[in-house]
Amino acid sequence: MATFGTLSDRLTETFRNLRTKGKLSPADVDGTVREIRRALLDADVALPVVKDFTAKVRERALGDEVNKALNPAQQVVQIVNEELVAILGGEQRRLEFAKTPPTVIMLAGLQGSGKTTFAGKLAKQLEGEGHTPLLVACDLQRPNAVTQLTVVAEQAGAAIYAPEPGNGIGDPVKVAKDGVEHARRTQHDVVIIDTAGRLGVDAELMKQAGDIRRATNPDEVLFVIDAMIGQDAVNTAKAFQDGVDFTGVVLSKLDGDARGGAALSVASITGRPIIFASTGEDLDDLEPFHPDRMASRILDLGDILTLIEQAQSAFDEAEAMKVAEKLANEAFTLEDFLEQMQQMRKMGSMKKMLGMLPGMGQMKQQLDDFDEREIDRTEAIIRSMTPAERRNTKLLNGSRRLRIARGSGMTVTDVNQLVQRFEQAAKMMKTVARGGTPQIPGMGPMGKPGASAKRGKKGAKGKSGSRSGNPAKRAAENAGIATGPAEATGSGFGLGGQKAPSEADMAEIQKLFGKG
């Protein structure tokens, strides 16, 4: 994600230099640790955290576990990964609900940290899990804070308790206490109390937050902190811990361009776990915080588990079976393609999903250039077709394509390219559905499963050159034969596995949903 971009780049470069080492000397380890220390300090990680982190990495890197390893560089990456997980909190921690409803969740933090938006995000997520949350407006200081929470609650589809207009009018402690009682009477099982913040830590803020806590006795006190706050994150967190004492941390604005030091400092300094990460402005942009997955993202090892979870939540299993059957029977149409695109959009941003793949940190420019609006244009073209045209693309003669182009605000060339891409994709997916191995554009031909090496060698020997009638194609094929099959390589850190997608791969992904 964007917040850790610079740190991820620095660590990637540091580990890349280790890949050529057959054995690590103390000087190699010291040089690596020195670069890690600089990268963390540049990312605004608190100095005590950096010292503790690098000391542990150095001690383990010089220990027997590296000396006995077949690949020392891989082992060092693993050590850094494990220590990153440790300073991010170790294991994931979920919300703890009260045995007797309602569960009271109090939000605390500075003004502008994102408490009100997070309240709406949390309410929407709890609604989706079958809870009945009630938002209580206790920020009676900031202008229009009550109005903002009312709008957010409406967007989240949650109930709100806001008896006071705010703007300096009303007693927030009384509102909080009455809000909990109102939740009991109306049978809401979760109460989310949005408290006031200040531009800086002051005695009045702490006193008010402390009074609300004593009056409501919350089950969870979540400290919402802006990931872009930098070095001041530690001082702010300590002040709130002393004044209010929170049970968990919420990192907001992780989609920004900050250096990310707050995330790596707060959990370690306060000893309180990070429970949620807010990754965007939409109410759906809220993720449970997994220290191990976040460490993998920082080290550009990907976050496949989160990607799978998002896919499982967005895709319907019965619908997927129908699509697989249609693919196998060559009955997959543009109408089905449109439905699949819409389901993919439910998973969120394509850029964000692609960024979760291992090695995508090396494709940062291609990810930045990925235009998600092309999906909208593709959808517009398909929606401009009649149902019969979507089911059978062979009906699309010149006049029909011109009509579709005018109806979607695109050109005939755009329509032609979409139809061509769809037919290629349908053919490739049909091969997969039947258990075959497709030839993926931009990735070269893939051999059939179970083909013997002997047969492959024999075939390679017999084929001395391309016989294509196209001179350019013949030259390209002959160059490929001369080069031979590319040797399998590991990931960016020498950890093995699939190699990072190439620029051609990224171009094909872009083409699938939009213009080439």
Short mmCIF file of C-alpha atoms in Angstrom, two decimals:
data_model
loop_
_atom_site.label_atom_id
_atom_site.label_comp_id
_atom_site.label_asym_id
_atom_site.label_seq_id
_atom_site.Cartn_x
_atom_site.Cartn_y
_atom_site.Cartn_z
CA MET A 1 0.00 0.00 0.00
CA ALA A 2 1.06 3.60 -0.62
CA THR A 3 2.00 4.40 2.98
CA PHE A 4 4.85 1.90 3.03
CA GLY A 5 5.99 2.49 -0.55
CA THR A 6 9.35 4.14 0.21
CA LEU A 7 10.19 1.77 3.06
CA SER A 8 9.32 -1.24 0.91
CA ASP A 9 11.54 0.03 -1.93
CA ARG A 10 14.50 0.58 0.41
CA LEU A 11 14.21 -2.86 2.03
CA THR A 12 13.77 -4.53 -1.36
CA GLU A 13 16.97 -2.96 -2.64
CA THR A 14 18.84 -3.94 0.53
CA PHE A 15 17.85 -7.60 0.25
CA ARG A 16 18.54 -7.70 -3.48
CA ASN A 17 22.20 -7.03 -2.73
CA LEU A 18 22.33 -10.18 -0.57
CA ARG A 19 21.20 -12.58 -3.29
CA THR A 20 24.70 -12.98 -4.75
CA LYS A 21 26.22 -13.94 -1.39
CA GLY A 22 26.88 -17.64 -0.86
CA LYS A 23 27.80 -17.00 2.74
CA LEU A 24 27.25 -13.93 4.89
CA SER A 25 30.18 -12.46 6.76
CA PRO A 26 29.78 -10.22 9.84
CA ALA A 27 30.58 -7.27 7.56
CA ASP A 28 27.71 -8.24 5.21
CA VAL A 29 25.30 -8.49 8.14
CA ASP A 30 26.44 -5.15 9.59
CA GLY A 31 26.02 -3.47 6.21
CA THR A 32 22.53 -4.92 5.79
CA VAL A 33 21.48 -3.93 9.30
CA ARG A 34 22.84 -0.42 8.72
CA GLU A 35 20.72 -0.04 5.58
CA ILE A 36 17.65 -1.37 7.40
CA ARG A 37 18.23 1.15 10.20
CA ARG A 38 18.42 4.03 7.72
CA ALA A 39 15.29 2.86 5.91
CA LEU A 40 13.30 2.66 9.16
CA LEU A 41 14.49 6.06 10.38
CA ASP A 42 13.63 7.62 7.01
CA ALA A 43 10.14 6.09 7.40
CA ASP A 44 9.69 8.01 10.68
CA VAL A 45 9.81 4.91 12.89
CA ALA A 46 10.55 5.84 16.51
CA LEU A 47 14.24 5.59 17.43
CA PRO A 48 13.77 3.16 20.39
CA VAL A 49 11.83 0.81 18.08
CA VAL A 50 14.54 1.02 15.39
CA LYS A 51 17.33 0.26 17.89
CA ASP A 52 15.51 -2.73 19.35
CA PHE A 53 14.52 -4.04 15.91
CA THR A 54 17.98 -3.84 14.32
CA ALA A 55 19.66 -5.31 17.41
CA LYS A 56 17.43 -8.39 17.24
CA VAL A 57 17.92 -8.77 13.48
CA ARG A 58 21.72 -8.53 13.83
CA GLU A 59 21.83 -11.03 16.70
CA ARG A 60 19.74 -13.59 14.81
CA ALA A 61 21.51 -12.98 11.48
CA LEU A 62 24.88 -13.76 13.06
CA GLY A 63 23.50 -16.80 14.85
CA ASP A 64 23.56 -20.46 13.92
CA GLU A 65 20.20 -20.36 12.13
CA VAL A 66 21.78 -18.40 9.27
CA ASN A 67 25.12 -20.17 9.21
CA LYS A 68 23.41 -23.54 8.77
CA ALA A 69 21.04 -22.28 6.09
CA LEU A 70 21.52 -23.28 2.47
CA ASN A 71 20.65 -19.76 1.36
CA PRO A 72 21.66 -17.15 3.98
CA ALA A 73 20.02 -14.27 2.10
CA GLN A 74 16.62 -15.99 2.23
CA GLN A 75 17.06 -16.61 5.94
CA VAL A 76 17.85 -12.93 6.63
CA VAL A 77 14.66 -11.90 4.80
CA GLN A 78 12.73 -14.40 6.92
CA ILE A 79 14.28 -12.97 10.11
CA VAL A 80 13.34 -9.41 9.12
CA ASN A 81 9.82 -10.58 8.28
CA GLU A 82 9.40 -12.27 11.67
CA GLU A 83 10.74 -9.23 13.56
CA LEU A 84 8.43 -6.92 11.57
CA VAL A 85 5.49 -9.09 12.59
CA ALA A 86 6.62 -8.83 16.22
CA ILE A 87 6.79 -5.01 16.30
CA LEU A 88 3.43 -4.82 14.50
CA GLY A 89 1.82 -6.71 17.38
CA GLY A 90 2.49 -10.39 16.72
CA GLU A 91 -0.93 -12.00 16.36
CA GLN A 92 -4.16 -10.52 15.08
CA ARG A 93 -6.51 -9.24 17.77
CA ARG A 94 -10.27 -8.99 17.15
CA LEU A 95 -12.90 -6.91 18.89
CA GLU A 96 -14.04 -8.39 22.20
CA PHE A 97 -17.80 -8.33 22.66
CA ALA A 98 -19.56 -8.13 26.00
CA LYS A 99 -21.26 -11.25 27.35
CA THR A 100 -24.33 -9.13 28.08
CA PRO A 101 -25.24 -6.63 25.31
CA PRO A 102 -24.72 -3.90 24.47
CA THR A 103 -20.99 -3.93 23.75
CA VAL A 104 -19.73 -0.37 24.24
CA ILE A 105 -16.92 0.82 21.93
CA MET A 106 -15.47 4.26 22.65
CA LEU A 107 -13.38 6.09 20.03
CA ALA A 108 -10.59 8.49 21.04
CA GLY A 109 -8.01 10.50 19.11
CA LEU A 110 -6.99 13.91 17.83
CA GLN A 111 -9.21 16.04 15.62
CA GLY A 112 -8.81 15.08 11.97
CA SER A 113 -7.56 11.57 12.72
CA GLY A 114 -10.66 10.03 11.12
CA LYS A 115 -12.75 9.00 14.16
CA THR A 116 -16.13 9.95 12.69
CA THR A 117 -15.48 8.23 9.35
CA PHE A 118 -14.16 5.15 11.15
CA ALA A 119 -17.33 5.08 13.28
CA GLY A 120 -19.39 4.75 10.08
CA LYS A 121 -17.04 2.13 8.61
CA LEU A 122 -17.15 0.05 11.78
CA ALA A 123 -20.94 0.34 11.98
CA LYS A 124 -21.31 -0.83 8.37
CA GLN A 125 -18.94 -3.77 8.94
CA LEU A 126 -20.79 -4.81 12.11
CA GLU A 127 -24.12 -4.53 10.29
CA GLY A 128 -22.78 -6.94 7.68
CA GLU A 129 -21.85 -9.38 10.45
CA GLY A 130 -25.39 -9.40 11.83
CA HIS A 131 -25.00 -6.84 14.64
CA THR A 132 -27.25 -3.84 15.31
CA PRO A 133 -24.89 -0.93 16.05
CA LEU A 134 -25.94 2.45 17.44
CA LEU A 135 -23.78 5.52 16.83
CA VAL A 136 -23.73 8.03 19.70
CA ALA A 137 -22.74 11.62 18.86
CA CYS A 138 -20.58 12.86 21.74
CA ASP A 139 -18.41 15.23 19.72
CA LEU A 140 -20.29 18.38 20.69
CA GLN A 141 -17.29 20.68 20.30
CA ARG A 142 -16.25 20.60 16.64
CA PRO A 143 -18.54 22.60 14.29
CA ASN A 144 -21.07 20.36 12.48
CA ALA A 145 -19.56 17.17 13.94
CA VAL A 146 -23.05 15.89 14.86
CA THR A 147 -24.30 16.60 11.34
CA GLN A 148 -21.32 14.77 9.86
CA LEU A 149 -21.92 11.71 12.03
CA THR A 150 -25.62 11.77 11.07
CA VAL A 151 -24.72 11.72 7.37
CA VAL A 152 -22.14 8.93 7.89
CA ALA A 153 -24.68 6.87 9.87
CA GLU A 154 -27.23 7.24 7.08
CA GLN A 155 -24.66 6.11 4.48
CA ALA A 156 -23.74 3.11 6.65
CA GLY A 157 -27.39 2.23 7.26
CA ALA A 158 -26.93 2.44 11.03
CA ALA A 159 -29.02 4.05 13.78
CA ILE A 160 -27.78 7.18 15.55
CA TYR A 161 -28.44 8.78 18.93
CA ALA A 162 -27.87 12.55 18.73
CA PRO A 163 -30.08 14.48 21.20
CA GLU A 164 -27.82 17.56 21.22
CA PRO A 165 -27.09 19.82 18.23
CA GLY A 166 -23.40 20.20 19.13
CA ASN A 167 -21.37 23.25 18.05
CA GLY A 168 -20.43 23.83 21.69
CA ILE A 169 -23.89 23.02 23.10
CA GLY A 170 -24.60 19.99 25.30
CA ASP A 171 -22.92 17.72 27.85
CA PRO A 172 -21.01 14.91 26.07
CA VAL A 173 -20.74 12.78 29.23
CA LYS A 174 -24.51 12.81 29.73
CA VAL A 175 -25.12 12.06 26.03
CA ALA A 176 -22.77 9.06 26.20
CA LYS A 177 -24.42 7.67 29.32
CA ASP A 178 -27.94 8.22 27.95
CA GLY A 179 -26.88 6.69 24.62
CA VAL A 180 -25.91 3.40 26.28
CA GLU A 181 -29.26 3.31 28.12
CA HIS A 182 -31.08 4.08 24.86
CA ALA A 183 -29.28 1.14 23.21
CA ARG A 184 -30.44 -1.20 25.99
CA ARG A 185 -34.05 -0.08 25.60
CA THR A 186 -34.03 -0.35 21.81
CA GLN A 187 -32.05 -3.63 21.82
CA HIS A 188 -28.96 -2.48 19.91
CA ASP A 189 -26.15 -4.92 20.70
CA VAL A 190 -23.24 -2.53 19.93
CA VAL A 191 -22.77 1.13 20.91
CA ILE A 192 -20.10 3.20 19.12
CA ILE A 193 -19.31 6.46 20.95
CA ASP A 194 -17.74 9.18 18.80
CA THR A 195 -15.87 11.56 21.12
CA ALA A 196 -14.41 15.01 20.54
CA GLY A 197 -10.83 15.62 19.48
CA ARG A 198 -8.50 18.59 19.55
CA LEU A 199 -5.79 19.84 17.22
CA GLY A 200 -3.31 18.86 19.93
CA VAL A 201 -3.20 16.98 23.21
CA ASP A 202 -4.55 19.12 26.08
CA ALA A 203 -5.89 18.66 29.61
CA GLU A 204 -9.51 19.46 28.67
CA LEU A 205 -9.54 16.77 25.96
CA MET A 206 -8.15 14.14 28.30
CA LYS A 207 -10.53 15.05 31.14
CA GLN A 208 -13.58 14.83 28.89
CA ALA A 209 -12.49 11.50 27.38
CA GLY A 210 -11.71 10.13 30.85
CA ASP A 211 -15.13 11.23 32.17
CA ILE A 212 -16.91 9.51 29.25
CA ARG A 213 -14.95 6.33 29.89
CA ARG A 214 -15.84 6.28 33.59
CA ALA A 215 -19.50 7.04 32.86
CA THR A 216 -19.97 4.31 30.22
CA ASN A 217 -17.39 1.67 31.27
CA PRO A 218 -16.69 0.67 27.63
CA ASP A 219 -15.63 -2.84 26.63
CA GLU A 220 -13.24 -1.43 24.02
CA VAL A 221 -11.50 1.95 23.80
CA LEU A 222 -10.06 2.37 20.31
CA PHE A 223 -7.39 5.00 19.73
CA VAL A 224 -7.69 6.26 16.13
CA ILE A 225 -4.40 7.62 14.83
CA ASP A 226 -3.51 9.15 11.48
CA ALA A 227 -0.81 7.07 9.76
CA MET A 228 0.59 10.30 8.28
CA ILE A 229 1.31 11.89 11.66
CA GLY A 230 4.97 10.80 11.59
CA GLN A 231 7.29 10.98 14.60
CA ASP A 232 4.66 12.70 16.77
CA ALA A 233 2.62 9.48 16.73
CA VAL A 234 4.55 8.09 19.69
CA ASN A 235 4.06 11.18 21.88
CA THR A 236 0.35 11.35 21.03
CA ALA A 237 -0.16 7.66 21.71
CA LYS A 238 1.64 7.87 25.06
CA ALA A 239 -0.44 10.89 26.10
CA PHE A 240 -3.72 9.11 25.31
CA GLN A 241 -2.52 5.94 27.00
CA ASP A 242 -1.75 7.86 30.19
CA GLY A 243 -4.90 10.00 30.04
CA VAL A 244 -7.54 7.56 28.81
CA ASP A 245 -5.82 4.17 28.43
CA PHE A 246 -7.03 2.53 25.23
CA THR A 247 -7.38 -1.18 24.53
CA GLY A 248 -6.62 -1.13 20.79
CA VAL A 249 -5.39 1.03 17.92
CA VAL A 250 -6.96 1.96 14.58
CA LEU A 251 -4.64 3.17 11.81
CA SER A 252 -6.38 5.56 9.44
CA LYS A 253 -5.32 6.96 6.05
CA LEU A 254 -3.06 4.03 5.18
CA ASP A 255 -3.78 4.79 1.52
CA GLY A 256 -1.90 8.08 1.76
CA ASP A 257 1.69 8.93 0.79
CA ALA A 258 3.02 8.98 4.36
CA ARG A 259 6.15 7.12 5.39
CA GLY A 260 4.28 4.70 7.64
CA GLY A 261 6.38 5.07 10.78
CA ALA A 262 3.29 5.37 12.99
CA ALA A 263 2.21 1.82 12.20
CA LEU A 264 5.62 0.44 13.10
CA SER A 265 5.91 2.49 16.30
CA VAL A 266 2.55 2.63 18.09
CA ALA A 267 2.00 -1.07 18.77
CA SER A 268 5.56 -1.56 19.98
CA ILE A 269 5.70 1.55 22.18
CA THR A 270 2.26 1.25 23.81
CA GLY A 271 1.96 -2.52 23.95
CA ARG A 272 -1.58 -2.21 22.57
CA PRO A 273 -2.57 -4.15 19.42
CA ILE A 274 -3.60 -2.61 16.11
CA ILE A 275 -7.11 -3.95 15.43
CA PHE A 276 -8.21 -2.14 12.25
CA ALA A 277 -6.59 -0.45 9.26
CA SER A 278 -8.50 2.16 7.26
CA THR A 279 -7.34 2.07 3.65
CA GLY A 280 -9.53 4.59 1.81
CA GLU A 281 -12.36 7.11 1.96
CA ASP A 282 -15.25 4.74 1.18
CA LEU A 283 -17.13 3.12 4.05
CA ASP A 284 -16.07 -0.30 2.74
CA ASP A 285 -12.36 0.55 2.99
CA LEU A 286 -11.77 -1.01 6.40
CA GLU A 287 -9.68 -4.11 7.02
CA PRO A 288 -8.94 -6.17 10.12
CA PHE A 289 -5.25 -5.67 10.87
CA HIS A 290 -3.09 -8.76 10.37
CA PRO A 291 0.53 -8.13 11.47
CA ASP A 292 1.89 -11.01 9.39
CA ARG A 293 0.08 -9.88 6.24
CA MET A 294 1.16 -6.26 6.73
CA ALA A 295 4.78 -7.35 7.14
CA SER A 296 4.50 -9.34 3.90
CA ARG A 297 3.18 -6.26 2.09
CA ILE A 298 6.04 -4.13 3.40
CA LEU A 299 8.58 -6.70 2.19
CA ASP A 300 6.77 -7.02 -1.19
CA LEU A 301 5.95 -10.67 -0.52
CA GLY A 302 2.29 -10.08 -1.35
CA ASP A 303 -0.91 -10.60 0.62
CA ILE A 304 -2.64 -13.50 -1.08
CA LEU A 305 -4.76 -14.43 1.96
CA THR A 306 -6.50 -11.04 2.03
CA LEU A 307 -7.02 -11.23 -1.74
CA ILE A 308 -8.66 -14.66 -1.37
CA GLU A 309 -10.91 -13.42 1.45
CA GLN A 310 -12.06 -10.47 -0.67
CA ALA A 311 -12.79 -12.81 -3.57
CA GLN A 312 -14.76 -15.18 -1.35
CA SER A 313 -16.88 -12.31 -0.02
CA ALA A 314 -17.57 -10.91 -3.49
CA PHE A 315 -18.17 -14.05 -5.56
CA ASP A 316 -21.14 -16.34 -5.30
CA GLU A 317 -20.15 -20.04 -5.38
CA ALA A 318 -23.30 -21.19 -7.21
CA GLU A 319 -22.86 -18.45 -9.80
CA ALA A 320 -19.20 -19.42 -10.24
CA MET A 321 -20.24 -23.03 -10.96
CA LYS A 322 -22.69 -21.83 -13.64
CA VAL A 323 -19.96 -19.74 -15.27
CA ALA A 324 -17.52 -22.70 -15.25
CA GLU A 325 -20.18 -24.86 -16.91
CA LYS A 326 -20.82 -22.20 -19.55
CA LEU A 327 -17.09 -21.94 -20.26
CA ALA A 328 -16.76 -25.69 -20.70
CA ASN A 329 -19.77 -25.75 -23.04
CA GLU A 330 -18.65 -22.70 -25.05
CA ALA A 331 -21.74 -20.81 -23.88
CA PHE A 332 -19.89 -17.93 -22.18
CA THR A 333 -21.28 -14.63 -23.47
CA LEU A 334 -20.59 -10.92 -23.12
CA GLU A 335 -23.51 -10.82 -20.68
CA ASP A 336 -21.67 -13.30 -18.43
CA PHE A 337 -18.47 -11.32 -18.90
CA LEU A 338 -20.26 -8.16 -17.72
CA GLU A 339 -21.56 -9.95 -14.62
CA GLN A 340 -18.06 -11.22 -13.81
CA MET A 341 -16.63 -7.70 -14.13
CA GLN A 342 -19.28 -6.35 -11.78
CA GLN A 343 -18.45 -9.06 -9.23
CA MET A 344 -14.76 -8.19 -9.48
CA ARG A 345 -15.60 -4.54 -8.81
CA LYS A 346 -17.27 -5.58 -5.56
CA MET A 347 -13.84 -6.71 -4.37
CA GLY A 348 -12.63 -3.11 -4.53
CA SER A 349 -9.92 -1.30 -6.46
CA MET A 350 -8.14 -3.33 -9.15
CA LYS A 351 -4.93 -1.46 -8.33
CA LYS A 352 -5.24 -2.46 -4.68
CA MET A 353 -5.89 -6.11 -5.59
CA LEU A 354 -2.98 -6.25 -8.04
CA GLY A 355 -0.76 -4.65 -5.39
CA MET A 356 -1.39 -7.65 -3.13
CA LEU A 357 0.38 -9.98 -5.55
CA PRO A 358 3.99 -10.94 -4.68
CA GLY A 359 6.65 -8.88 -6.44
CA MET A 360 4.27 -6.12 -7.56
CA GLY A 361 6.40 -3.53 -5.78
CA GLN A 362 8.76 -3.83 -8.74
CA MET A 363 5.88 -2.87 -11.07
CA LYS A 364 4.96 0.35 -9.27
CA GLN A 365 4.96 2.51 -12.42
CA GLN A 366 2.74 0.05 -14.28
CA LEU A 367 0.33 -0.06 -11.34
CA ASP A 368 0.21 3.74 -11.21
CA ASP A 369 -0.54 3.85 -14.94
CA PHE A 370 -3.37 1.32 -14.62
CA ASP A 371 -6.56 3.22 -15.55
CA GLU A 372 -9.54 1.75 -13.71
CA ARG A 373 -11.92 3.94 -15.72
CA GLU A 374 -11.36 1.62 -18.67
CA ILE A 375 -13.62 -0.88 -16.87
CA ASP A 376 -16.40 1.73 -16.96
CA ARG A 377 -15.83 2.21 -20.69
CA THR A 378 -15.91 -1.53 -21.30
CA GLU A 379 -19.17 -1.76 -19.36
CA ALA A 380 -20.64 1.12 -21.39
CA ILE A 381 -19.87 -0.68 -24.66
CA ILE A 382 -21.47 -3.95 -23.51
CA ARG A 383 -24.54 -2.15 -22.15
CA SER A 384 -25.01 -0.44 -25.52
CA MET A 385 -25.53 -3.85 -27.14
CA THR A 386 -28.85 -5.64 -27.45
CA PRO A 387 -29.30 -8.90 -25.45
CA ALA A 388 -29.00 -10.87 -28.70
CA GLU A 389 -25.70 -9.16 -29.56
CA ARG A 390 -24.29 -9.88 -26.11
CA ARG A 391 -25.15 -13.55 -26.50
CA ASN A 392 -23.73 -13.86 -30.01
CA THR A 393 -20.90 -11.55 -31.10
CA LYS A 394 -21.12 -12.89 -34.67
CA LEU A 395 -24.17 -10.67 -35.15
CA LEU A 396 -21.97 -7.57 -34.81
CA ASN A 397 -21.67 -6.33 -38.39
CA GLY A 398 -20.36 -2.89 -39.34
CA SER A 399 -23.60 -0.94 -38.82
CA ARG A 400 -24.27 -2.56 -35.45
CA ARG A 401 -20.74 -1.77 -34.24
CA LEU A 402 -21.17 1.85 -35.34
CA ARG A 403 -24.46 2.07 -33.40
CA ILE A 404 -22.84 0.56 -30.27
CA ALA A 405 -19.89 2.97 -30.52
CA ARG A 406 -22.22 5.98 -30.72
CA GLY A 407 -24.39 4.69 -27.88
CA SER A 408 -21.41 4.21 -25.54
CA GLY A 409 -19.54 7.35 -26.52
CA MET A 410 -16.63 5.28 -27.85
CA THR A 411 -15.19 4.55 -31.30
CA VAL A 412 -15.74 1.57 -33.60
CA THR A 413 -12.09 0.63 -32.99
CA ASP A 414 -12.82 0.42 -29.26
CA VAL A 415 -15.77 -1.89 -29.94
CA ASN A 416 -13.65 -4.07 -32.24
CA GLN A 417 -10.88 -4.33 -29.65
CA LEU A 418 -13.32 -5.31 -26.91
CA VAL A 419 -14.87 -8.07 -29.01
CA GLN A 420 -11.42 -9.36 -29.93
CA ARG A 421 -10.26 -9.33 -26.29
CA PHE A 422 -13.43 -11.07 -25.16
CA GLU A 423 -13.07 -13.85 -27.72
CA GLN A 424 -9.43 -14.38 -26.69
CA ALA A 425 -10.34 -14.41 -23.00
CA ALA A 426 -13.27 -16.79 -23.54
CA LYS A 427 -11.03 -19.16 -25.50
CA MET A 428 -8.37 -19.09 -22.80
CA MET A 429 -10.87 -19.63 -19.97
CA LYS A 430 -12.56 -22.45 -21.91
CA THR A 431 -9.19 -24.24 -22.09
CA VAL A 432 -8.73 -23.85 -18.34
CA ALA A 433 -12.29 -25.05 -17.62
CA ARG A 434 -11.59 -28.23 -19.58
CA GLY A 435 -8.44 -28.90 -17.57
CA GLY A 436 -5.99 -27.70 -20.22
CA THR A 437 -3.11 -25.25 -19.99
CA PRO A 438 -3.69 -22.09 -22.05
CA GLN A 439 -1.17 -19.98 -23.89
CA ILE A 440 -1.29 -16.69 -22.02
CA PRO A 441 -0.55 -13.60 -24.15
CA GLY A 442 2.62 -11.82 -23.08
CA MET A 443 3.87 -14.85 -21.10
CA GLY A 444 4.86 -17.19 -23.91
CA PRO A 445 3.62 -20.70 -24.64
CA MET A 446 3.10 -23.09 -21.73
CA GLY A 447 3.75 -26.81 -22.12
CA LYS A 448 1.04 -29.40 -21.62
CA PRO A 449 0.94 -31.07 -18.21
CA GLY A 450 2.53 -34.50 -18.17
CA ALA A 451 4.56 -34.00 -21.34
CA SER A 452 7.87 -35.83 -21.00
CA ALA A 453 11.17 -33.96 -21.05
CA LYS A 454 12.47 -36.41 -23.65
CA ARG A 455 9.65 -35.62 -26.06
CA GLY A 456 10.17 -31.91 -25.47
CA LYS A 457 13.88 -32.17 -26.29
CA LYS A 458 13.15 -34.15 -29.40
CA GLY A 459 10.64 -31.59 -30.56
CA ALA A 460 13.02 -28.75 -29.88
CA LYS A 461 15.78 -30.45 -31.86
CA GLY A 462 13.61 -31.06 -34.88
CA LYS A 463 12.34 -27.51 -35.05
CA SER A 464 15.27 -25.56 -36.47
CA GLY A 465 13.41 -22.38 -37.30
CA SER A 466 10.09 -20.67 -37.91
CA ARG A 467 8.27 -21.25 -41.20
CA SER A 468 5.86 -18.31 -40.81
CA GLY A 469 5.12 -16.33 -43.94
CA ASN A 470 5.18 -13.09 -41.95
CA PRO A 471 8.84 -11.86 -41.88
CA ALA A 472 8.43 -9.96 -38.58
CA LYS A 473 6.71 -12.93 -36.90
CA ARG A 474 9.31 -15.37 -38.29
CA ALA A 475 12.18 -13.23 -36.94
CA ALA A 476 10.54 -13.00 -33.51
CA GLU A 477 9.91 -16.77 -33.35
CA ASN A 478 13.45 -17.58 -34.45
CA ALA A 479 14.81 -15.24 -31.77
CA GLY A 480 12.70 -17.06 -29.17
CA ILE A 481 14.01 -20.45 -30.32
CA ALA A 482 17.61 -19.22 -30.19
CA THR A 483 17.15 -17.86 -26.71
CA GLY A 484 15.57 -21.07 -25.45
CA PRO A 485 13.30 -21.43 -22.44
CA ALA A 486 13.89 -18.86 -19.75
CA GLU A 487 15.38 -20.20 -16.57
CA ALA A 488 12.97 -20.09 -13.63
CA THR A 489 13.88 -17.41 -11.16
CA GLY A 490 12.81 -16.63 -7.64
CA SER A 491 11.05 -13.62 -6.25
CA GLY A 492 12.68 -10.26 -5.69
CA PHE A 493 14.32 -11.52 -2.52
CA GLY A 494 15.47 -14.91 -3.77
CA LEU A 495 12.70 -16.68 -1.89
CA GLY A 496 11.71 -18.84 -4.85
CA GLY A 497 8.22 -19.27 -6.24
CA GLN A 498 6.62 -17.38 -9.08
CA LYS A 499 8.47 -14.49 -10.64
CA ALA A 500 7.02 -11.00 -10.65
CA PRO A 501 4.68 -10.11 -13.52
CA SER A 502 6.41 -8.54 -16.52
CA GLU A 503 5.43 -5.32 -18.26
CA ALA A 504 3.80 -7.42 -20.99
CA ASP A 505 1.70 -9.19 -18.35
CA MET A 506 0.56 -5.88 -16.92
CA ALA A 507 -0.30 -4.68 -20.42
CA GLU A 508 -2.48 -7.77 -20.97
CA ILE A 509 -4.28 -7.22 -17.67
CA GLN A 510 -4.96 -3.63 -18.72
CA LYS A 511 -6.16 -4.78 -22.14
CA LEU A 512 -8.59 -7.26 -20.65
CA PHE A 513 -10.58 -4.44 -19.08
CA GLY A 514 -9.84 -1.52 -21.34
CA LYS A 515 -7.88 -0.10 -24.18
CA GLY A 516 -4.56 -1.55 -25.13
#
